Amino acid sequence: MLEIKNLTACYGESIIIPSLSMSVPDGEIVCLVGRNGVGKSTTLKSIMGTVKTPVGSIELSGEEIISKKTYERAALGIGYVPQGREIFPQLTVEENLELGLEVNGGKGTIGEEIFELFPIIKTFLKRKGGNLSGGQQQQLAIARALVSHPKILILDEPTEGIQPSIIEDIATAIQRVNKELGITVLIVEQYLDFVLSVSKRYYVMDKGEITLSGLSVEANASTIQAKMSIG
C-alpha cells in the first residue's frame, strides 16, 4: 500500500499542498482527479521526491520513504510516467526501453509481457522515439516504466493529447497491468469517464486537498464534475 499522511508540498516558499492524506491499496487502480493547477501533478512529484515535502509521511509497503532520494524510491518499486511522457526522441524505442532497466542497475531484460501489452512497440524497436505518434509515445513511456517490474505504477495525465482509439488501448493495457501483472496503479487525470471506467477508487482534489472520495463503481459523475468545476 502507498499511504500519504498530512503531507505538505512546496515549490520554493509557495505551499501547493497544505495537508494531504490519501491511500492507494495494494492491487487496486486508484484515480486522482481535479481541475488544472489544484496539485495533482505535485502529488505525484511528492511521491517521487522531486518537490519539497517538509511535513508529513509517505509510506510504501509500510516503509517510510519521504527522506529517500528519487532513485531510491524508484528502486523500491515505484514506476513513474510523467506528464509529457519524457521519452528520448533521438534514442530508438529499444534504447528508451532499456533505460527503464537502469532502476535495477541496468540488470535484467525487457520481458515479453511488455510486447504483449503493447504489440505496436515491438514492431518499432529500431525507430527513433521522436518519430512515434503521441499515442505510441505514451505506450512507450508506460512500457519503459514497467520493464523494472514496479510494485506501483503512477501515471500523470496518460490520455493527454491522445486520439480516442489509442485511449481505449491504454485503458485496456492499464487494466491488464493491474490484473495480469499484479501492479497497483495510481492515475492523475482530468478525463473523468476514462478513470472511472478503469479504476476501483477515486479522489477529487481542489486547492491541494481531497474534497471527495469513494468507490468508482458507486461514483456519481455529475457530482464529481461539479466538485471539479468549483473555483
PDB file of C-alpha atoms in Angstrom:
ATOM      1  CA  MET A   1       0.000   0.000   0.000  1.00  0.00           C
ATOM      2  CA  LEU A   2       1.008   3.587  -0.680  1.00  0.00           C
ATOM      3  CA  GLU A   3      -0.036   5.742   2.267  1.00  0.00           C
ATOM      4  CA  ILE A   4       0.186   9.537   2.341  1.00  0.00           C
ATOM      5  CA  LYS A   5      -0.496  11.284   5.647  1.00  0.00           C
ATOM      6  CA  ASN A   6      -0.722  15.004   6.420  1.00  0.00           C
ATOM      7  CA  LEU A   7       1.644  15.833   3.557  1.00  0.00           C
ATOM      8  CA  THR A   8       2.748  19.377   2.783  1.00  0.00           C
ATOM      9  CA  ALA A   9       4.411  20.064  -0.590  1.00  0.00           C
ATOM     10  CA  CYS A  10       6.073  23.285  -1.718  1.00  0.00           C
ATOM     11  CA  TYR A  11       7.720  24.960  -4.668  1.00  0.00           C
ATOM     12  CA  GLY A  12      10.176  27.323  -3.040  1.00  0.00           C
ATOM     13  CA  GLU A  13       8.194  29.215  -0.426  1.00  0.00           C
ATOM     14  CA  SER A  14       4.844  28.553  -2.125  1.00  0.00           C
ATOM     15  CA  ILE A  15       2.754  25.850  -0.476  1.00  0.00           C
ATOM     16  CA  ILE A  16       0.893  23.896  -3.172  1.00  0.00           C
ATOM     17  CA  ILE A  17      -0.390  21.093  -0.958  1.00  0.00           C
ATOM     18  CA  PRO A  18      -1.165  22.205   2.622  1.00  0.00           C
ATOM     19  CA  SER A  19      -2.120  18.837   4.146  1.00  0.00           C
ATOM     20  CA  LEU A  20      -2.859  15.781   2.041  1.00  0.00           C
ATOM     21  CA  SER A  21      -3.893  12.334   3.221  1.00  0.00           C
ATOM     22  CA  MET A  22      -4.844   9.501   0.867  1.00  0.00           C
ATOM     23  CA  SER A  23      -4.096   5.824   0.351  1.00  0.00           C
ATOM     24  CA  VAL A  24      -3.623   3.521  -2.622  1.00  0.00           C
ATOM     25  CA  PRO A  25      -4.361  -0.059  -1.510  1.00  0.00           C
ATOM     26  CA  ASP A  26      -2.313  -2.914  -2.940  1.00  0.00           C
ATOM     27  CA  GLY A  27      -3.756  -4.420  -6.089  1.00  0.00           C
ATOM     28  CA  GLU A  28      -6.094  -1.529  -6.896  1.00  0.00           C
ATOM     29  CA  ILE A  29      -6.322   1.104  -9.619  1.00  0.00           C
ATOM     30  CA  VAL A  30      -6.884   4.469  -7.963  1.00  0.00           C
ATOM     31  CA  CYS A  31      -7.531   7.783  -9.699  1.00  0.00           C
ATOM     32  CA  LEU A  32      -6.913  11.341  -8.545  1.00  0.00           C
ATOM     33  CA  VAL A  33      -8.962  13.898 -10.477  1.00  0.00           C
ATOM     34  CA  GLY A  34      -9.367  17.652 -10.420  1.00  0.00           C
ATOM     35  CA  ARG A  35      -9.016  20.844 -12.413  1.00  0.00           C
ATOM     36  CA  ASN A  36      -5.708  22.157 -13.729  1.00  0.00           C
ATOM     37  CA  GLY A  37      -3.493  23.651 -11.052  1.00  0.00           C
ATOM     38  CA  VAL A  38      -5.051  22.051  -7.962  1.00  0.00           C
ATOM     39  CA  GLY A  39      -1.989  19.975  -7.018  1.00  0.00           C
ATOM     40  CA  LYS A  40      -2.480  16.629  -8.771  1.00  0.00           C
ATOM     41  CA  SER A  41       0.885  16.517 -10.537  1.00  0.00           C
ATOM     42  CA  THR A  42       2.561  17.937  -7.432  1.00  0.00           C
ATOM     43  CA  THR A  43       1.169  14.949  -5.519  1.00  0.00           C
ATOM     44  CA  LEU A  44       2.928  12.560  -7.894  1.00  0.00           C
ATOM     45  CA  LYS A  45       6.141  14.584  -7.767  1.00  0.00           C
ATOM     46  CA  SER A  46       5.930  14.440  -3.977  1.00  0.00           C
ATOM     47  CA  ILE A  47       5.694  10.654  -4.141  1.00  0.00           C
ATOM     48  CA  MET A  48       8.779  10.612  -6.372  1.00  0.00           C
ATOM     49  CA  GLY A  49      10.686  13.096  -4.214  1.00  0.00           C
ATOM     50  CA  THR A  50      11.159  15.827  -6.820  1.00  0.00           C
ATOM     51  CA  VAL A  51       9.463  18.603  -4.811  1.00  0.00           C
ATOM     52  CA  LYS A  52       9.947  19.779  -1.219  1.00  0.00           C
ATOM     53  CA  THR A  53       7.823  17.914   1.330  1.00  0.00           C
ATOM     54  CA  PRO A  54       8.768  19.425   4.710  1.00  0.00           C
ATOM     55  CA  VAL A  55       5.816  17.948   6.620  1.00  0.00           C
ATOM     56  CA  GLY A  56       4.041  14.611   6.559  1.00  0.00           C
ATOM     57  CA  SER A  57       4.598  10.967   5.722  1.00  0.00           C
ATOM     58  CA  ILE A  58       4.774   8.827   2.583  1.00  0.00           C
ATOM     59  CA  GLU A  59       4.902   5.081   3.172  1.00  0.00           C
ATOM     60  CA  LEU A  60       5.345   2.346   0.578  1.00  0.00           C
ATOM     61  CA  SER A  61       4.543  -1.165   1.802  1.00  0.00           C
ATOM     62  CA  GLY A  62       4.909   0.099   5.371  1.00  0.00           C
ATOM     63  CA  GLU A  63       8.307   1.729   4.787  1.00  0.00           C
ATOM     64  CA  GLU A  64       8.711   5.478   5.256  1.00  0.00           C
ATOM     65  CA  ILE A  65      10.221   6.906   2.055  1.00  0.00           C
ATOM     66  CA  ILE A  66       9.856  10.671   2.490  1.00  0.00           C
ATOM     67  CA  SER A  67      13.569  11.110   3.264  1.00  0.00           C
ATOM     68  CA  LYS A  68      14.724   8.901   0.375  1.00  0.00           C
ATOM     69  CA  LYS A  69      16.071  10.225  -2.915  1.00  0.00           C
ATOM     70  CA  THR A  70      14.150   9.821  -6.165  1.00  0.00           C
ATOM     71  CA  TYR A  71      16.288   6.955  -7.470  1.00  0.00           C
ATOM     72  CA  GLU A  72      15.926   5.140  -4.142  1.00  0.00           C
ATOM     73  CA  ARG A  73      12.150   5.405  -4.337  1.00  0.00           C
ATOM     74  CA  ALA A  74      12.198   4.064  -7.882  1.00  0.00           C
ATOM     75  CA  ALA A  75      14.391   1.155  -6.784  1.00  0.00           C
ATOM     76  CA  LEU A  76      11.855   0.325  -4.052  1.00  0.00           C
ATOM     77  CA  GLY A  77       9.249  -0.254  -6.733  1.00  0.00           C
ATOM     78  CA  ILE A  78       7.680   2.989  -7.980  1.00  0.00           C
ATOM     79  CA  GLY A  79       7.290   3.295 -11.744  1.00  0.00           C
ATOM     80  CA  TYR A  80       6.541   6.851 -12.887  1.00  0.00           C
ATOM     81  CA  VAL A  81       5.228   8.156 -16.199  1.00  0.00           C
ATOM     82  CA  PRO A  82       5.284  11.971 -16.020  1.00  0.00           C
ATOM     83  CA  GLN A  83       3.018  14.349 -17.860  1.00  0.00           C
ATOM     84  CA  GLY A  84       4.524  14.870 -21.309  1.00  0.00           C
ATOM     85  CA  ARG A  85       5.991  11.321 -21.306  1.00  0.00           C
ATOM     86  CA  GLU A  86       9.648  12.485 -21.379  1.00  0.00           C
ATOM     87  CA  ILE A  87      10.848   9.855 -23.791  1.00  0.00           C
ATOM     88  CA  PHE A  88      14.204  10.490 -25.504  1.00  0.00           C
ATOM     89  CA  PRO A  89      13.396  11.414 -29.119  1.00  0.00           C
ATOM     90  CA  GLN A  90      16.852  10.702 -30.558  1.00  0.00           C
ATOM     91  CA  LEU A  91      17.042   7.237 -28.994  1.00  0.00           C
ATOM     92  CA  THR A  92      15.361   4.218 -30.545  1.00  0.00           C
ATOM     93  CA  VAL A  93      12.330   2.614 -28.970  1.00  0.00           C
ATOM     94  CA  GLU A  94      14.535  -0.249 -27.800  1.00  0.00           C
ATOM     95  CA  GLU A  95      17.062   2.147 -26.242  1.00  0.00           C
ATOM     96  CA  ASN A  96      14.255   4.016 -24.462  1.00  0.00           C
ATOM     97  CA  LEU A  97      13.002   0.728 -23.028  1.00  0.00           C
ATOM     98  CA  GLU A  98      16.484  -0.258 -21.898  1.00  0.00           C
ATOM     99  CA  LEU A  99      16.724   2.968 -19.899  1.00  0.00           C
ATOM    100  CA  GLY A 100      13.925   1.601 -17.739  1.00  0.00           C
ATOM    101  CA  LEU A 101      16.315  -1.136 -16.598  1.00  0.00           C
ATOM    102  CA  GLU A 102      18.617   1.461 -15.016  1.00  0.00           C
ATOM    103  CA  VAL A 103      16.353   1.395 -11.963  1.00  0.00           C
ATOM    104  CA  ASN A 104      17.729  -2.121 -11.365  1.00  0.00           C
ATOM    105  CA  GLY A 105      21.297  -1.113 -12.101  1.00  0.00           C
ATOM    106  CA  GLY A 106      20.915  -1.981 -15.778  1.00  0.00           C
ATOM    107  CA  LYS A 107      20.289  -5.621 -14.948  1.00  0.00           C
ATOM    108  CA  GLY A 108      17.558  -7.737 -16.458  1.00  0.00           C
ATOM    109  CA  THR A 109      15.883  -7.892 -19.834  1.00  0.00           C
ATOM    110  CA  ILE A 110      12.771  -6.468 -21.454  1.00  0.00           C
ATOM    111  CA  GLY A 111      10.123  -9.093 -20.717  1.00  0.00           C
ATOM    112  CA  GLU A 112       7.877 -10.444 -23.423  1.00  0.00           C
ATOM    113  CA  GLU A 113       4.876  -9.326 -21.379  1.00  0.00           C
ATOM    114  CA  ILE A 114       5.743  -5.737 -22.360  1.00  0.00           C
ATOM    115  CA  PHE A 115       5.230  -6.560 -26.028  1.00  0.00           C
ATOM    116  CA  GLU A 116       2.048  -8.474 -25.249  1.00  0.00           C
ATOM    117  CA  LEU A 117       0.671  -5.360 -23.559  1.00  0.00           C
ATOM    118  CA  PHE A 118       1.868  -3.025 -26.318  1.00  0.00           C
ATOM    119  CA  PRO A 119       2.284  -5.003 -29.580  1.00  0.00           C
ATOM    120  CA  ILE A 120       2.987  -1.852 -31.597  1.00  0.00           C
ATOM    121  CA  ILE A 121       6.148  -1.273 -29.546  1.00  0.00           C
ATOM    122  CA  LYS A 122       7.754  -4.487 -30.780  1.00  0.00           C
ATOM    123  CA  THR A 123       7.314  -3.516 -34.424  1.00  0.00           C
ATOM    124  CA  PHE A 124       9.034  -0.152 -33.846  1.00  0.00           C
ATOM    125  CA  LEU A 125      12.066  -1.213 -31.783  1.00  0.00           C
ATOM    126  CA  LYS A 126      14.583   0.346 -34.180  1.00  0.00           C
ATOM    127  CA  ARG A 127      12.552   3.505 -34.822  1.00  0.00           C
ATOM    128  CA  LYS A 128      13.538   6.702 -33.021  1.00  0.00           C
ATOM    129  CA  GLY A 129      11.205   7.674 -30.214  1.00  0.00           C
ATOM    130  CA  GLY A 130      10.677  11.127 -31.705  1.00  0.00           C
ATOM    131  CA  ASN A 131       9.206   9.583 -34.848  1.00  0.00           C
ATOM    132  CA  LEU A 132       6.328   7.933 -32.992  1.00  0.00           C
ATOM    133  CA  SER A 133       2.837   9.393 -32.743  1.00  0.00           C
ATOM    134  CA  GLY A 134       1.677  10.854 -29.438  1.00  0.00           C
ATOM    135  CA  GLY A 135      -0.267   7.705 -28.595  1.00  0.00           C
ATOM    136  CA  GLN A 136       2.678   5.460 -29.447  1.00  0.00           C
ATOM    137  CA  GLN A 137       4.990   7.621 -27.323  1.00  0.00           C
ATOM    138  CA  GLN A 138       2.579   7.266 -24.389  1.00  0.00           C
ATOM    139  CA  GLN A 139       2.588   3.489 -24.779  1.00  0.00           C
ATOM    140  CA  LEU A 140       6.398   3.548 -24.913  1.00  0.00           C
ATOM    141  CA  ALA A 141       6.578   5.681 -21.753  1.00  0.00           C
ATOM    142  CA  ILE A 142       4.333   3.253 -19.862  1.00  0.00           C
ATOM    143  CA  ALA A 143       6.272   0.266 -21.195  1.00  0.00           C
ATOM    144  CA  ARG A 144       9.568   1.848 -20.100  1.00  0.00           C
ATOM    145  CA  ALA A 145       8.213   2.281 -16.572  1.00  0.00           C
ATOM    146  CA  LEU A 146       7.143  -1.369 -16.487  1.00  0.00           C
ATOM    147  CA  VAL A 147      10.413  -3.036 -17.513  1.00  0.00           C
ATOM    148  CA  SER A 148      11.758  -2.699 -13.956  1.00  0.00           C
ATOM    149  CA  HIS A 149       8.730  -4.612 -12.570  1.00  0.00           C
ATOM    150  CA  PRO A 150       7.479  -1.901 -10.177  1.00  0.00           C
ATOM    151  CA  LYS A 151       5.109  -2.528  -7.281  1.00  0.00           C
ATOM    152  CA  ILE A 152       3.113   0.555  -8.168  1.00  0.00           C
ATOM    153  CA  LEU A 153       2.762   2.438 -11.459  1.00  0.00           C
ATOM    154  CA  ILE A 154       1.877   6.130 -11.285  1.00  0.00           C
ATOM    155  CA  LEU A 155       0.634   7.881 -14.418  1.00  0.00           C
ATOM    156  CA  ASP A 156       0.276  11.631 -14.908  1.00  0.00           C
ATOM    157  CA  GLU A 157      -2.409  12.530 -17.486  1.00  0.00           C
ATOM    158  CA  PRO A 158      -1.971   9.399 -19.662  1.00  0.00           C
ATOM    159  CA  THR A 159      -4.742  10.447 -22.081  1.00  0.00           C
ATOM    160  CA  GLU A 160      -3.429  13.959 -22.742  1.00  0.00           C
ATOM    161  CA  GLY A 161      -3.201  14.613 -26.489  1.00  0.00           C
ATOM    162  CA  ILE A 162      -4.152  11.032 -27.365  1.00  0.00           C
ATOM    163  CA  GLN A 163      -6.716  10.063 -30.009  1.00  0.00           C
ATOM    164  CA  PRO A 164      -9.790   8.161 -28.743  1.00  0.00           C
ATOM    165  CA  SER A 165      -8.875   4.780 -30.267  1.00  0.00           C
ATOM    166  CA  ILE A 166      -5.481   4.822 -28.531  1.00  0.00           C
ATOM    167  CA  ILE A 167      -7.092   5.898 -25.247  1.00  0.00           C
ATOM    168  CA  GLU A 168      -9.092   2.659 -25.365  1.00  0.00           C
ATOM    169  CA  ASP A 169      -5.862   0.690 -25.936  1.00  0.00           C
ATOM    170  CA  ILE A 170      -4.214   2.430 -22.987  1.00  0.00           C
ATOM    171  CA  ALA A 171      -7.222   1.751 -20.752  1.00  0.00           C
ATOM    172  CA  THR A 172      -7.088  -1.940 -21.658  1.00  0.00           C
ATOM    173  CA  ALA A 173      -3.329  -2.053 -21.039  1.00  0.00           C
ATOM    174  CA  ILE A 174      -3.684  -0.416 -17.604  1.00  0.00           C
ATOM    175  CA  GLN A 175      -6.308  -2.942 -16.584  1.00  0.00           C
ATOM    176  CA  ARG A 176      -4.105  -5.816 -17.792  1.00  0.00           C
ATOM    177  CA  VAL A 177      -1.095  -4.390 -15.951  1.00  0.00           C
ATOM    178  CA  ASN A 178      -3.189  -4.439 -12.804  1.00  0.00           C
ATOM    179  CA  LYS A 179      -4.887  -7.814 -13.216  1.00  0.00           C
ATOM    180  CA  GLU A 180      -2.261  -9.889 -15.011  1.00  0.00           C
ATOM    181  CA  LEU A 181       0.950  -8.405 -13.606  1.00  0.00           C
ATOM    182  CA  GLY A 182      -0.475  -7.584 -10.183  1.00  0.00           C
ATOM    183  CA  ILE A 183       0.775  -3.993 -10.265  1.00  0.00           C
ATOM    184  CA  THR A 184      -1.024  -1.311  -8.249  1.00  0.00           C
ATOM    185  CA  VAL A 185      -1.829   1.806 -10.313  1.00  0.00           C
ATOM    186  CA  LEU A 186      -2.340   5.470  -9.379  1.00  0.00           C
ATOM    187  CA  ILE A 187      -3.617   7.712 -12.179  1.00  0.00           C
ATOM    188  CA  VAL A 188      -3.807  11.508 -12.225  1.00  0.00           C
ATOM    189  CA  GLU A 189      -6.276  12.566 -14.876  1.00  0.00           C
ATOM    190  CA  GLN A 190      -8.920  15.082 -15.943  1.00  0.00           C
ATOM    191  CA  TYR A 191     -10.768  12.761 -18.346  1.00  0.00           C
ATOM    192  CA  LEU A 192     -13.358  11.599 -15.850  1.00  0.00           C
ATOM    193  CA  ASP A 193     -15.083   8.895 -17.912  1.00  0.00           C
ATOM    194  CA  PHE A 194     -11.725   7.253 -18.588  1.00  0.00           C
ATOM    195  CA  VAL A 195     -10.566   6.995 -14.990  1.00  0.00           C
ATOM    196  CA  LEU A 196     -13.911   5.951 -13.568  1.00  0.00           C
ATOM    197  CA  SER A 197     -14.082   3.171 -16.156  1.00  0.00           C
ATOM    198  CA  VAL A 198     -10.692   1.701 -15.221  1.00  0.00           C
ATOM    199  CA  SER A 199     -10.326   2.495 -11.509  1.00  0.00           C
ATOM    200  CA  LYS A 200     -11.687   0.977  -8.326  1.00  0.00           C
ATOM    201  CA  ARG A 201     -11.330   4.078  -6.132  1.00  0.00           C
ATOM    202  CA  TYR A 202     -11.304   7.814  -6.793  1.00  0.00           C
ATOM    203  CA  TYR A 203     -10.216  11.007  -5.057  1.00  0.00           C
ATOM    204  CA  VAL A 204     -11.193  14.538  -6.093  1.00  0.00           C
ATOM    205  CA  MET A 205      -8.626  17.245  -5.354  1.00  0.00           C
ATOM    206  CA  ASP A 206      -9.081  21.001  -5.053  1.00  0.00           C
ATOM    207  CA  LYS A 207      -6.502  23.501  -3.789  1.00  0.00           C
ATOM    208  CA  GLY A 208      -4.199  20.707  -2.657  1.00  0.00           C
ATOM    209  CA  GLU A 209      -6.812  18.930  -0.540  1.00  0.00           C
ATOM    210  CA  ILE A 210      -9.119  15.948  -1.042  1.00  0.00           C
ATOM    211  CA  THR A 211     -12.711  17.173  -1.275  1.00  0.00           C
ATOM    212  CA  LEU A 212     -14.453  13.936  -2.253  1.00  0.00           C
ATOM    213  CA  SER A 213     -13.576  10.237  -2.425  1.00  0.00           C
ATOM    214  CA  GLY A 214     -15.215   6.869  -2.870  1.00  0.00           C
ATOM    215  CA  LEU A 215     -15.520   3.716  -4.940  1.00  0.00           C
ATOM    216  CA  SER A 216     -15.654   4.323  -8.677  1.00  0.00           C
ATOM    217  CA  VAL A 217     -18.484   1.838  -9.205  1.00  0.00           C
ATOM    218  CA  GLU A 218     -20.624   3.952  -6.861  1.00  0.00           C
ATOM    219  CA  ALA A 219     -19.471   7.303  -8.233  1.00  0.00           C
ATOM    220  CA  ASN A 220     -21.861   9.964  -9.425  1.00  0.00           C
ATOM    221  CA  ALA A 221     -20.098  11.542 -12.375  1.00  0.00           C
ATOM    222  CA  SER A 222     -22.223  14.702 -12.192  1.00  0.00           C
ATOM    223  CA  THR A 223     -21.336  15.241  -8.534  1.00  0.00           C
ATOM    224  CA  ILE A 224     -17.641  14.715  -9.242  1.00  0.00           C
ATOM    225  CA  GLN A 225     -17.767  17.032 -12.238  1.00  0.00           C
ATOM    226  CA  ALA A 226     -19.438  19.701 -10.118  1.00  0.00           C
ATOM    227  CA  LYS A 227     -16.690  19.371  -7.489  1.00  0.00           C
ATOM    228  CA  MET A 228     -14.064  19.671 -10.218  1.00  0.00           C
ATOM    229  CA  SER A 229     -15.737  22.808 -11.578  1.00  0.00           C
ATOM    230  CA  ILE A 230     -15.760  24.681  -8.271  1.00  0.00           C
ATOM    231  CA  GLY A 231     -13.287  27.519  -8.121  1.00  0.00           C
TER     232      GLY A 231
END
